Every structure is written in structure tokens, then in C-alpha cells.
Coordinates of C-alpha atoms and ligand atoms in Angstrom, one line a residue:
M124 CA 0.0 0.0 0.0
S125 CA 1.2 3.5 -0.8
L126 CA 2.2 5.8 2.0
V127 CA -0.8 7.3 3.8
K128 CA -1.0 11.0 3.4
T129 CA -3.7 13.1 5.0
R130 CA -4.2 16.9 5.2
F131 CA -6.0 19.6 7.1
A132 CA -7.2 22.3 4.7
P133 CA -8.8 25.2 6.6
S134 CA -10.2 28.3 5.0
P135 CA -8.7 31.2 7.0
T136 CA -11.9 33.2 7.4
G137 CA -12.0 33.1 11.2
F138 CA -10.4 31.5 14.2
L139 CA -9.9 27.8 14.4
H140 CA -13.1 26.4 16.0
V141 CA -13.5 23.1 17.8
G142 CA -15.1 21.4 14.7
G143 CA -12.1 22.3 12.6
A144 CA -9.7 21.2 15.3
R145 CA -11.4 17.9 15.6
T146 CA -11.0 17.4 11.8
A147 CA -7.4 18.4 12.1
L148 CA -6.9 16.0 15.0
F149 CA -8.5 13.0 13.2
S150 CA -6.4 13.7 10.0
W151 CA -3.2 14.0 12.1
L152 CA -4.0 10.9 14.1
Y153 CA -4.7 8.8 11.0
A154 CA -1.4 9.9 9.5
R155 CA 0.5 9.2 12.7
H156 CA -1.3 5.8 13.2
C157 CA -0.3 4.7 9.8
G158 CA 3.3 6.1 9.9
G159 CA 2.3 8.4 7.1
K160 CA 2.5 12.1 6.4
F161 CA 0.3 15.0 7.5
V162 CA 0.0 18.1 5.3
L163 CA -1.3 21.6 6.3
R164 CA -2.8 23.6 3.5
I165 CA -4.3 27.0 3.9
E166 CA -7.3 27.4 1.5
D167 CA -7.1 31.2 1.0
T168 CA -8.4 31.6 -2.5
D169 CA -11.4 33.6 -1.2
R170 CA -9.4 36.7 -0.9
E171 CA -12.1 38.9 0.5
R172 CA -12.9 36.6 3.4
S173 CA -9.3 35.3 4.1
T174 CA -7.3 37.3 6.6
Q175 CA -3.8 37.1 8.0
P176 CA -5.0 37.2 11.6
A177 CA -7.1 34.1 10.8
I178 CA -4.1 32.3 9.3
D179 CA -2.0 33.2 12.4
A180 CA -4.8 31.9 14.7
I181 CA -4.9 28.6 12.8
L182 CA -1.2 28.1 13.0
E183 CA -1.1 29.1 16.7
S184 CA -3.9 26.7 17.5
M185 CA -2.3 23.8 15.6
Q186 CA 1.0 24.4 17.4
W187 CA -0.7 24.7 20.8
L188 CA -2.5 21.4 20.2
D189 CA 0.8 20.0 19.0
L190 CA -0.7 18.7 15.7
N191 CA 2.6 18.9 13.9
W192 CA 2.6 18.8 10.2
D193 CA 5.2 17.2 7.9
E194 CA 4.6 19.5 4.9
G195 CA 3.3 23.0 4.4
P196 CA 1.7 25.2 5.3
Y197 CA 0.9 25.4 1.6
Y198 CA -1.1 28.5 0.5
Q199 CA -3.5 28.2 -2.4
T200 CA -2.9 31.8 -3.3
K201 CA 0.7 30.8 -4.1
R202 CA -0.4 28.1 -6.5
F203 CA -2.4 30.2 -9.0
D204 CA 0.1 29.4 -11.8
R205 CA -0.4 25.7 -11.3
Y206 CA -4.2 26.1 -11.3
K207 CA -4.1 28.1 -14.5
E208 CA -1.9 25.4 -16.1
V209 CA -4.5 22.7 -15.3
I210 CA -7.4 24.8 -16.4
D211 CA -5.7 25.5 -19.7
E212 CA -5.1 21.8 -20.1
L213 CA -8.7 20.9 -19.4
L214 CA -9.8 23.6 -21.9
A215 CA -7.4 22.3 -24.6
Q216 CA -8.6 18.7 -24.0
G217 CA -12.3 19.8 -24.3
K218 CA -12.9 18.8 -20.7
A219 CA -13.8 22.3 -19.7
Y220 CA -15.3 25.2 -21.6
K221 CA -15.6 29.0 -21.5
C222 CA -19.1 30.2 -20.5
Y223 CA -20.1 33.7 -21.6
C224 CA -23.7 33.6 -20.1
T225 CA -24.6 36.9 -18.6
K226 CA -25.9 37.3 -15.1
E227 CA -29.3 38.3 -16.5
R228 CA -29.5 35.1 -18.6
L229 CA -28.5 32.9 -15.6
E230 CA -31.0 34.6 -13.4
A231 CA -33.8 34.2 -15.9
M232 CA -32.9 30.5 -16.4
R233 CA -32.9 30.0 -12.6
E234 CA -36.3 31.6 -12.2
E235 CA -37.7 29.5 -15.0
Q236 CA -36.4 26.3 -13.4
M237 CA -37.8 27.2 -10.0
K238 CA -41.2 28.0 -11.5
K239 CA -41.2 24.5 -12.9
G240 CA -40.2 23.1 -9.6
E241 CA -36.8 21.9 -10.9
L242 CA -33.5 22.0 -9.1
P243 CA -31.7 25.2 -10.3
R244 CA -28.6 24.2 -12.3
Y245 CA -26.7 25.5 -15.3
D246 CA -28.4 24.4 -18.5
G247 CA -25.2 23.8 -20.5
H248 CA -25.9 26.7 -22.9
C249 CA -22.2 27.3 -23.7
R250 CA -21.1 23.7 -23.5
D251 CA -21.3 23.0 -27.2
S252 CA -21.7 26.6 -28.4
H253 CA -19.6 27.8 -31.3
E254 CA -20.5 31.4 -30.9
E255 CA -17.7 33.9 -31.6
H256 CA -16.7 36.1 -28.7
S257 CA -14.4 39.1 -28.6
P258 CA -11.3 38.7 -26.4
D259 CA -12.4 41.3 -23.8
E260 CA -15.8 39.7 -23.2
P261 CA -16.0 38.3 -19.7
Y262 CA -16.3 34.6 -19.2
V263 CA -16.1 31.9 -16.6
V264 CA -14.6 28.4 -17.1
R265 CA -17.0 25.5 -16.5
F266 CA -16.1 21.8 -16.0
K267 CA -17.8 19.5 -18.5
N268 CA -19.4 17.2 -15.9
P269 CA -20.5 13.8 -17.4
Q270 CA -24.2 13.9 -18.3
D271 CA -25.0 10.3 -17.7
G272 CA -24.4 7.6 -15.2
V273 CA -23.6 7.9 -11.5
V274 CA -20.7 9.0 -9.3
A275 CA -20.3 6.6 -6.4
F276 CA -17.9 6.3 -3.5
D277 CA -17.5 4.3 -0.3
D278 CA -17.2 6.8 2.5
M279 CA -15.3 5.4 5.5
V280 CA -17.9 6.8 7.8
K281 CA -21.1 7.1 5.8
G282 CA -20.8 4.0 3.7
H283 CA -21.7 3.8 0.0
I284 CA -22.9 7.1 -1.5
E285 CA -24.2 7.6 -5.0
F286 CA -25.1 10.7 -7.0
K287 CA -26.7 10.8 -10.5
N288 CA -24.6 12.9 -12.9
S289 CA -27.8 14.3 -14.2
Q290 CA -28.2 16.0 -10.8
L291 CA -24.9 17.8 -11.0
D292 CA -24.2 20.7 -13.3
D293 CA -21.2 22.0 -15.2
F294 CA -19.8 23.8 -12.2
I295 CA -17.5 26.8 -12.4
I296 CA -13.8 26.2 -12.0
Q297 CA -12.6 29.6 -12.9
R298 CA -14.5 32.8 -12.0
S299 CA -14.7 35.8 -14.4
D300 CA -11.9 37.6 -12.5
G301 CA -9.6 34.6 -13.4
T302 CA -9.5 33.1 -9.9
P303 CA -10.0 29.3 -9.5
T304 CA -12.8 28.0 -7.3
Y305 CA -12.7 25.8 -4.2
N306 CA -13.9 22.5 -5.8
F307 CA -11.3 22.8 -8.4
C308 CA -8.3 23.8 -6.3
V309 CA -9.0 21.2 -3.7
V310 CA -8.7 18.4 -6.3
V311 CA -5.6 19.8 -8.0
D312 CA -4.0 20.2 -4.5
D313 CA -4.9 16.8 -3.2
F314 CA -3.7 15.2 -6.4
D315 CA -0.4 17.2 -6.5
M316 CA 0.2 16.6 -2.8
G317 CA -0.4 12.9 -3.1
I318 CA -3.2 12.9 -0.5
T319 CA -4.5 9.4 0.0
H320 CA -7.3 10.0 2.6
V321 CA -9.5 13.1 2.7
I322 CA -10.9 13.4 6.2
R323 CA -13.2 16.4 6.6
G324 CA -16.6 17.6 7.8
D325 CA -19.7 16.1 6.3
D326 CA -20.8 19.6 5.1
H327 CA -18.5 18.7 2.1
V328 CA -20.4 15.5 1.1
N329 CA -22.2 17.2 -1.6
N330 CA -19.0 18.6 -3.1
T331 CA -17.4 15.1 -3.3
P332 CA -19.1 13.8 -6.5
K333 CA -18.1 17.0 -8.4
Q334 CA -14.5 16.5 -7.1
I335 CA -14.5 12.8 -8.1
N336 CA -15.5 13.7 -11.7
L337 CA -12.6 16.1 -11.7
Y338 CA -10.2 13.5 -10.5
H339 CA -11.3 11.3 -13.4
A340 CA -10.9 14.1 -15.9
L341 CA -7.3 14.6 -14.6
G342 CA -6.6 10.9 -14.8
A343 CA -5.9 11.0 -11.1
K344 CA -6.5 8.3 -8.5
V345 CA -9.5 9.2 -6.3
P346 CA -8.5 9.3 -2.6
V347 CA -10.5 7.6 0.2
F348 CA -13.1 9.9 1.7
C349 CA -14.1 10.1 5.3
H350 CA -16.8 12.6 6.1
V351 CA -17.1 13.2 9.8
A352 CA -20.5 14.1 11.3
M353 CA -20.9 17.5 12.8
I354 CA -20.6 18.6 16.4
L355 CA -23.8 19.7 18.3
G356 CA -24.0 21.9 21.3
D357 CA -25.4 20.4 24.5
D358 CA -28.9 21.5 23.5
G359 CA -28.8 19.4 20.3
T360 CA -28.4 22.3 17.9
K361 CA -25.3 22.9 15.7
L362 CA -22.4 24.1 17.8
S363 CA -22.0 27.8 17.6
K364 CA -20.8 30.8 19.6
R365 CA -24.2 30.8 21.5
H366 CA -22.9 27.7 23.3
G367 CA -19.9 29.5 24.7
A368 CA -16.3 29.2 23.7
V369 CA -15.9 27.6 20.3
S370 CA -12.4 28.8 19.3
V371 CA -9.4 26.7 20.2
M372 CA -7.5 29.7 21.5
Q373 CA -10.4 30.7 23.7
Y374 CA -10.1 27.3 25.4
R375 CA -6.4 28.2 26.0
E376 CA -7.4 31.5 27.4
D377 CA -10.0 29.9 29.6
G378 CA -7.2 27.7 31.2
Y379 CA -7.6 24.3 29.5
L380 CA -4.6 22.2 28.8
P381 CA -4.0 21.1 25.2
E382 CA -3.8 17.4 26.4
A383 CA -7.4 17.8 27.8
L384 CA -8.8 19.5 24.7
N385 CA -7.2 16.8 22.4
N386 CA -8.5 14.0 24.6
Y387 CA -11.9 15.7 24.6
L388 CA -11.9 16.2 20.8
V389 CA -10.9 12.7 20.0
R390 CA -14.0 11.4 21.9
L391 CA -16.2 13.6 19.8
G392 CA -16.9 11.0 17.2
F393 CA -14.3 8.3 18.0
S394 CA -14.6 5.6 20.6
H395 CA -12.7 2.6 21.9
G396 CA -15.0 0.6 24.2
D397 CA -15.9 3.0 27.0
Q398 CA -12.4 4.4 27.4
E399 CA -12.5 8.1 28.2
I400 CA -8.8 8.9 28.9
F401 CA -6.4 8.6 26.0
S402 CA -2.8 9.6 26.2
R403 CA -1.3 11.0 23.0
E404 CA 0.4 7.6 22.3
E405 CA -2.8 5.7 23.0
M406 CA -4.8 7.9 20.7
I407 CA -2.3 7.3 17.9
S408 CA -2.1 3.5 18.4
L409 CA -5.9 3.0 18.8
F410 CA -7.2 5.5 16.2
S411 CA -9.0 4.0 13.2
L412 CA -11.4 5.4 10.6
D413 CA -13.7 2.4 11.1
A414 CA -14.3 3.5 14.7
I415 CA -15.6 7.0 13.8
S416 CA -19.3 7.4 14.7
K417 CA -21.9 8.0 12.0
S418 CA -24.0 10.2 14.2
A419 CA -23.3 13.8 15.3
S420 CA -21.6 14.2 18.7
S421 CA -22.7 16.6 21.4
F422 CA -20.4 19.0 23.1
N423 CA -20.3 18.6 26.9
T424 CA -18.4 21.2 28.8
K425 CA -18.6 19.3 32.1
K426 CA -16.7 16.4 30.5
L427 CA -14.0 18.8 29.2
D428 CA -13.7 20.3 32.7
W429 CA -13.4 16.8 34.2
L430 CA -10.6 15.9 31.7
N431 CA -8.8 19.2 32.4
A432 CA -8.8 18.5 36.1
H433 CA -7.5 15.0 35.4
Y434 CA -4.6 16.3 33.3
M435 CA -3.8 19.1 35.7
K436 CA -3.3 16.4 38.4
T437 CA -1.6 13.7 36.4
L438 CA 0.6 15.3 33.8
P439 CA 4.3 15.8 34.8
A440 CA 4.4 19.1 36.7
Q441 CA 6.9 20.6 34.2
E442 CA 4.4 20.1 31.4
V443 CA 1.6 21.9 33.2
A444 CA 4.2 24.6 34.3
K445 CA 4.9 25.4 30.6
E446 CA 1.2 26.3 30.2
L447 CA 1.1 28.1 33.5
A448 CA 3.9 30.4 32.3
W449 CA 1.7 31.5 29.4
H450 CA -1.1 32.4 31.7
L451 CA 1.1 34.3 34.2
Q452 CA 2.5 36.4 31.3
R453 CA -1.0 37.0 30.1
Q454 CA -2.0 38.2 33.5
G455 CA 1.0 40.6 33.5
L456 CA 3.2 38.7 35.9
D457 CA 6.9 38.2 35.7
A458 CA 7.6 34.5 36.2
S459 CA 11.2 35.2 37.2
K460 CA 10.0 37.1 40.3
G461 CA 8.6 34.0 42.0
P462 CA 9.2 30.3 42.8
A463 CA 9.8 27.6 40.3
L464 CA 6.5 27.1 38.4
E465 CA 6.7 23.3 38.9
E466 CA 6.5 23.8 42.6
I467 CA 3.4 26.0 42.2
V468 CA 1.8 23.3 40.0
K469 CA 2.5 20.6 42.6
C470 CA 0.9 22.6 45.4
Y471 CA -2.1 24.0 43.4
S472 CA -3.2 21.5 40.8
E473 CA -5.6 19.7 43.2
K474 CA -7.2 23.0 44.1
C475 CA -7.8 24.5 40.7
H476 CA -10.0 23.4 37.7
T477 CA -8.2 25.6 35.2
L478 CA -4.8 27.2 34.7
T479 CA -6.5 30.6 34.5
E480 CA -7.7 30.0 38.0
M481 CA -4.3 28.8 39.1
A482 CA -2.6 31.9 37.7
Q483 CA -5.2 34.2 39.4
K484 CA -4.6 32.4 42.8
V485 CA -0.8 32.9 42.7
H486 CA -0.4 36.6 42.1
H487 CA 1.0 37.0 45.6
L488 CA 3.9 34.8 44.6
F489 CA 5.1 37.3 42.0
E490 CA 4.1 40.7 43.4
D491 CA 3.4 42.3 46.7
F492 CA -0.1 43.4 47.7
D493 CA -1.5 46.2 49.7
S494 CA -4.8 45.0 50.9
Y495 CA -6.2 41.9 52.6
E496 CA -9.3 40.1 51.6
E497 CA -12.1 41.5 53.8
K498 CA -14.0 38.2 54.4
G499 CA -10.9 36.4 55.6
V500 CA -9.9 39.2 57.8
K501 CA -13.3 39.4 59.4
K502 CA -13.4 35.7 60.1
W503 CA -9.8 35.1 61.3
M504 CA -8.2 38.3 62.5
K505 CA -9.6 38.3 66.0
E506 CA -8.4 39.4 69.3
G507 CA -5.1 37.7 70.0
S508 CA -4.4 37.0 66.3
V509 CA -1.6 39.6 66.2
E510 CA 0.1 37.9 69.1
V511 CA -0.2 34.5 67.4
L512 CA 1.4 36.1 64.3
E513 CA 4.3 37.4 66.5
Q514 CA 4.8 33.9 68.0
S515 CA 4.6 32.3 64.5
L516 CA 7.2 34.7 63.2
K517 CA 9.7 33.6 65.8
V518 CA 9.0 30.0 65.1
I519 CA 9.4 30.5 61.4
E520 CA 12.5 32.5 61.7
N521 CA 14.3 29.7 63.5
C522 CA 12.9 26.7 61.7
E523 CA 14.4 24.7 58.9
F524 CA 12.7 26.1 55.9
T525 CA 11.0 23.0 54.4
P526 CA 7.2 22.4 54.2
E527 CA 7.4 19.4 56.6
A528 CA 9.6 21.1 59.3
L529 CA 7.4 24.3 59.1
D530 CA 4.2 22.4 59.4
K531 CA 5.5 20.5 62.4
A532 CA 6.8 23.5 64.2
L533 CA 3.6 25.5 63.7
E534 CA 1.5 22.6 64.9
E535 CA 3.6 22.4 68.0
L536 CA 3.0 26.1 68.5
A537 CA -0.8 25.6 68.3
V538 CA -0.5 22.9 70.9
K539 CA 1.6 25.1 73.1
L540 CA -0.8 28.0 72.8
E541 CA -3.8 25.6 73.3
I542 CA -5.5 26.9 70.2
G543 CA -6.7 25.1 67.0
M544 CA -4.3 25.0 64.0
G545 CA -6.8 27.2 62.1
K546 CA -6.0 30.1 64.4
V547 CA -2.3 29.8 63.6
G548 CA -2.6 28.9 59.9
Q549 CA -5.3 31.3 58.8
P550 CA -3.8 34.6 60.1
L551 CA -0.5 33.4 58.5
R552 CA -2.3 32.8 55.2
I553 CA -3.8 36.2 55.3
A554 CA -0.3 37.7 56.0
L555 CA 1.4 35.7 53.3
T556 CA -1.2 35.7 50.5
G557 CA -3.7 38.4 51.4
T558 CA -6.4 35.7 51.4
A559 CA -7.5 32.9 53.7
T560 CA -7.1 30.2 51.1
S561 CA -3.9 28.6 50.1
P562 CA -2.2 25.2 50.0
G563 CA -0.8 23.7 53.3
I564 CA 0.9 26.4 55.4
G565 CA 4.4 24.8 55.1
D566 CA 4.0 24.8 51.3
T567 CA 2.7 28.3 51.2
L568 CA 5.6 29.6 53.3
C569 CA 8.1 27.8 51.0
L570 CA 6.5 29.1 47.8
V571 CA 6.5 32.7 49.2
G572 CA 10.2 32.2 50.2
K573 CA 11.8 32.9 53.6
Q574 CA 12.7 36.6 53.4
R575 CA 9.5 37.6 51.7
A576 CA 7.5 35.5 54.2
L577 CA 9.1 37.1 57.2
S578 CA 8.7 40.6 55.9
R579 CA 5.0 40.0 55.0
I580 CA 4.3 38.6 58.5
E581 CA 6.0 41.7 60.0
K582 CA 4.0 43.9 57.7
A583 CA 0.7 42.2 58.7
I584 CA 1.6 42.5 62.4
E585 CA 2.0 46.3 62.0
H586 CA -1.1 46.6 59.9
F587 CA -3.5 44.7 62.2
K588 CA -1.8 46.0 65.4
N589 CA -2.7 49.6 64.3
L590 CA -6.3 48.5 63.5
A591 CA -6.8 47.0 67.0
Ligands
LIG50 N1 -11.3 24.6 3.1 C1 -12.5 23.8 3.4 C2 -13.1 24.2 4.7 O1 -12.5 24.9 5.5 C3 -12.1 22.3 3.6 C4 -11.9 21.7 2.3 C5 -11.6 20.2 2.4 O2 -11.3 19.7 3.5 O3 -11.7 19.5 1.4 O4 -14.2 23.9 4.9

């Protein structure tokens, strides 16, 4: 069998949404599973709707999800000479023709067909016409679609699909401004790039018979098609912005890990028994086109949250730390001004659902603060708390600075003072973090660092003493 080659071919008219990312993931997985190649192609021939920010967002999203490509990105706008060459060949071979029909004629024809209850389609007026035309008369180029028989293909997901050629029309392959159209470029590209498996959304099923006829006209081998059913929102309607975040980068901003999103996306349409958690390696080894579901899948944010919590806890801390660094920077924090990010992850991953939340909770590790959370202060800074802080300061100053030793020493202090540990730990948390919630007190002290911890406790003593 020839080397498997798949591709992801987004049109850069907006951010990369989860539907596109799922298609990209499936194409990537299939290539990796087969030891084949994965191509990235930017379908930017619609110059009015394609934008550079959209291209950048697609590349950034693919990199973040770590869907690495072996070839490309190819840009269709850089391949116009090649498309022109193929169109000229098709014209010369009589497999395509110039159509000079005016807008008015086409509109009248369409109206007439609608009136008769027929499907609107080009009537082939210029197909065999020998009318003379002046060189400056505008024209489009149409493909001479076969008029009889059927186009059939065995879709890897949908099974056998047939279209009658009589239902298809001679579609335009070159517009009057000279630019080639989607259905044409996609075939030339997939042919030139040696694509063996076309995995894409099922909104393209109706384009496939036209494309297959073009493959035949070019004498090219038709690839295997795999049309994946769409993604629905949790209310059963087509997934859209109404359902919340749909762009991949929005998920990053909201604090999800790429591992969680990939795992989530692979389950939107692919299953292996009732397994929910798939490492990257498992996804690659278990993925198969046969196991793609025929029916649409529904988006379920709770499951994504659950997967994210799972990966935050189980991935190596240094992996999570890389992503945390991005969030800290986004929140305007200088990572060099605090403890090692891995240590933060170890202490906070059980307490947070997302990295955005984690980054928000650790501002005190990177910058000083001037105010204390009111609720915590009201609850914990009672009569005697300042004295407890003073005693704690002495203990901490003289203690070995490790979480275990600090926890032990402060517990001993609570016993000595005959008070609960909360009355020692909570005022300290307020002094160290400005809030009454943080990981274990020994961990919190070590993350803040000895010098900074001591000066924050002193500062809190002064602050609350004056208030008393
Ligand atoms: N550019 C098309 C799109 O974004 C995909 C074309 C294809 O996969 O064949 O919908």
C-alpha cells in the first residue's frame, strides 16, 4: 500500500473552531497511526474573506494542540500558476469550456427552473456553443461534468454514496476575475500533494461527486473519503458561539490544557470501548477510521472540565508549568520574580480546575499586595491573632525552611498556645497571600520564600496592630 498522506485544509476566514480542530486531529491521528504524512494547507483563495490574523490563529492553535505537520503550510494563493496550467489543459482537451452567459441570462434561467419546480442548475448553454466572442468579453470556465451515469464512492464513515450525474451541473472552476474555485483547487492540490485520505466535515459530502468527476478528468487516483458528522451543542443544535467558547484559542485563554482538549476532541466521534482517557500515544495507536461514529456528537463542557482536572493532576508538573507560564504572562506577571513554576503546580493542581484560576490564585507569589481580603480578615483576624502572628514569626525565623519542618513547628506552636491549628494557619495565610485560602501552610511559606514571608508577616503585624 502506498504511504498514507492526510491533510488539514482550513479556509482562513476566522479563528480555528473546535469542529475544525477535531477534523485536524483526526487527520493528524490517522497519518501518525499509519506512519504516514500529514499536510497543512491554507485554502485562502477567497481573498475577501481570508485574513492574516485568521491564518495566524490557525497556525497558533495547531501548534498549541501539538498537531505537527510534515509538509506545508501550503497556501493556495501561491499556487495560481499551477491552477491556471491545469485549467488550460482541461480547456485544450475539451474537458472544460468558457461560458459567456450573462448574469441576466443565468437569473432568468434559474427563475424559470424554480417555477417548474426543478432544481436550479446550469443548462449547458455554452457547453457546445460555437458562438464567436471578442477577447475582452468576460467569461467563466466550467467543468464538463459527465451527463449520464452515477458517481459513487464508499465513504469510510457514511458507507456507500451515489449521486446521479444528471443532478450535477457544469460547475464553475474559474471565475470571471480569473481566480479558480474551491472545488477545483482542492482536487488539484490533493492530487499534486499525493493525498490518499481526505478526512473532513460532512458539510462537504455534496462537493465530493463533483470532485470525483474532476479526478477522473485529470486521470488521477481518487482518494479515500471520510466525512465526519458535525458537532452539536449540549442543547442538540449545531455548535456555535451561542454555546460559549468555540475557538481553540479561547479554550487556551480559559485555562484548559492542550492534552485535555485533544482528549476531549478525540472522543467527539471516536470511541474505543468505553475508554475516556487517552494519552497521546494511545490515541495514535488506537485510532482508526472504522471507529468513527456515523452520528453527530454533542459538546459537553462538564466532561471537558473533568478531563482538564484529570490532566492538571496527572501530567508531569513541568508540562503543566509550561502552560502556566503563558497564563502568568497574560496576567501581567513576571515569572522570574517567583518560585519555580513546577513547585506551584505541585501545590495548586488539586485546588484548581483551570490554569487561569491557578494563575489568578498565585499573584501573591510574584508581586506584593497592599490589601487583605475582607471576608478572611473578618473571620480570622480576631483578638489575639496579632500575638499569634508574632509567635509564629519567631518559630518560622528559627525553623528549617522545608514544608514538613514548618508544618510540624507550627502545629507544635498551636498545641503550646492551646488553640486550634486554624487560628495559627489562617492569620498566617492572610499575612502571606492576602487571602485565607492557600495550600498547606508549610508549602505556602516555602513558595513565598523565607525573606519575603518574614517581611510579609511583620507587615501584617504592623497593619493589624494599628487596627486593633
Ligand atoms: N477549506 C475547506 C473548509 O475549510 C475544507 C476543504 C476540504 O477539507 O476539502 O471547509
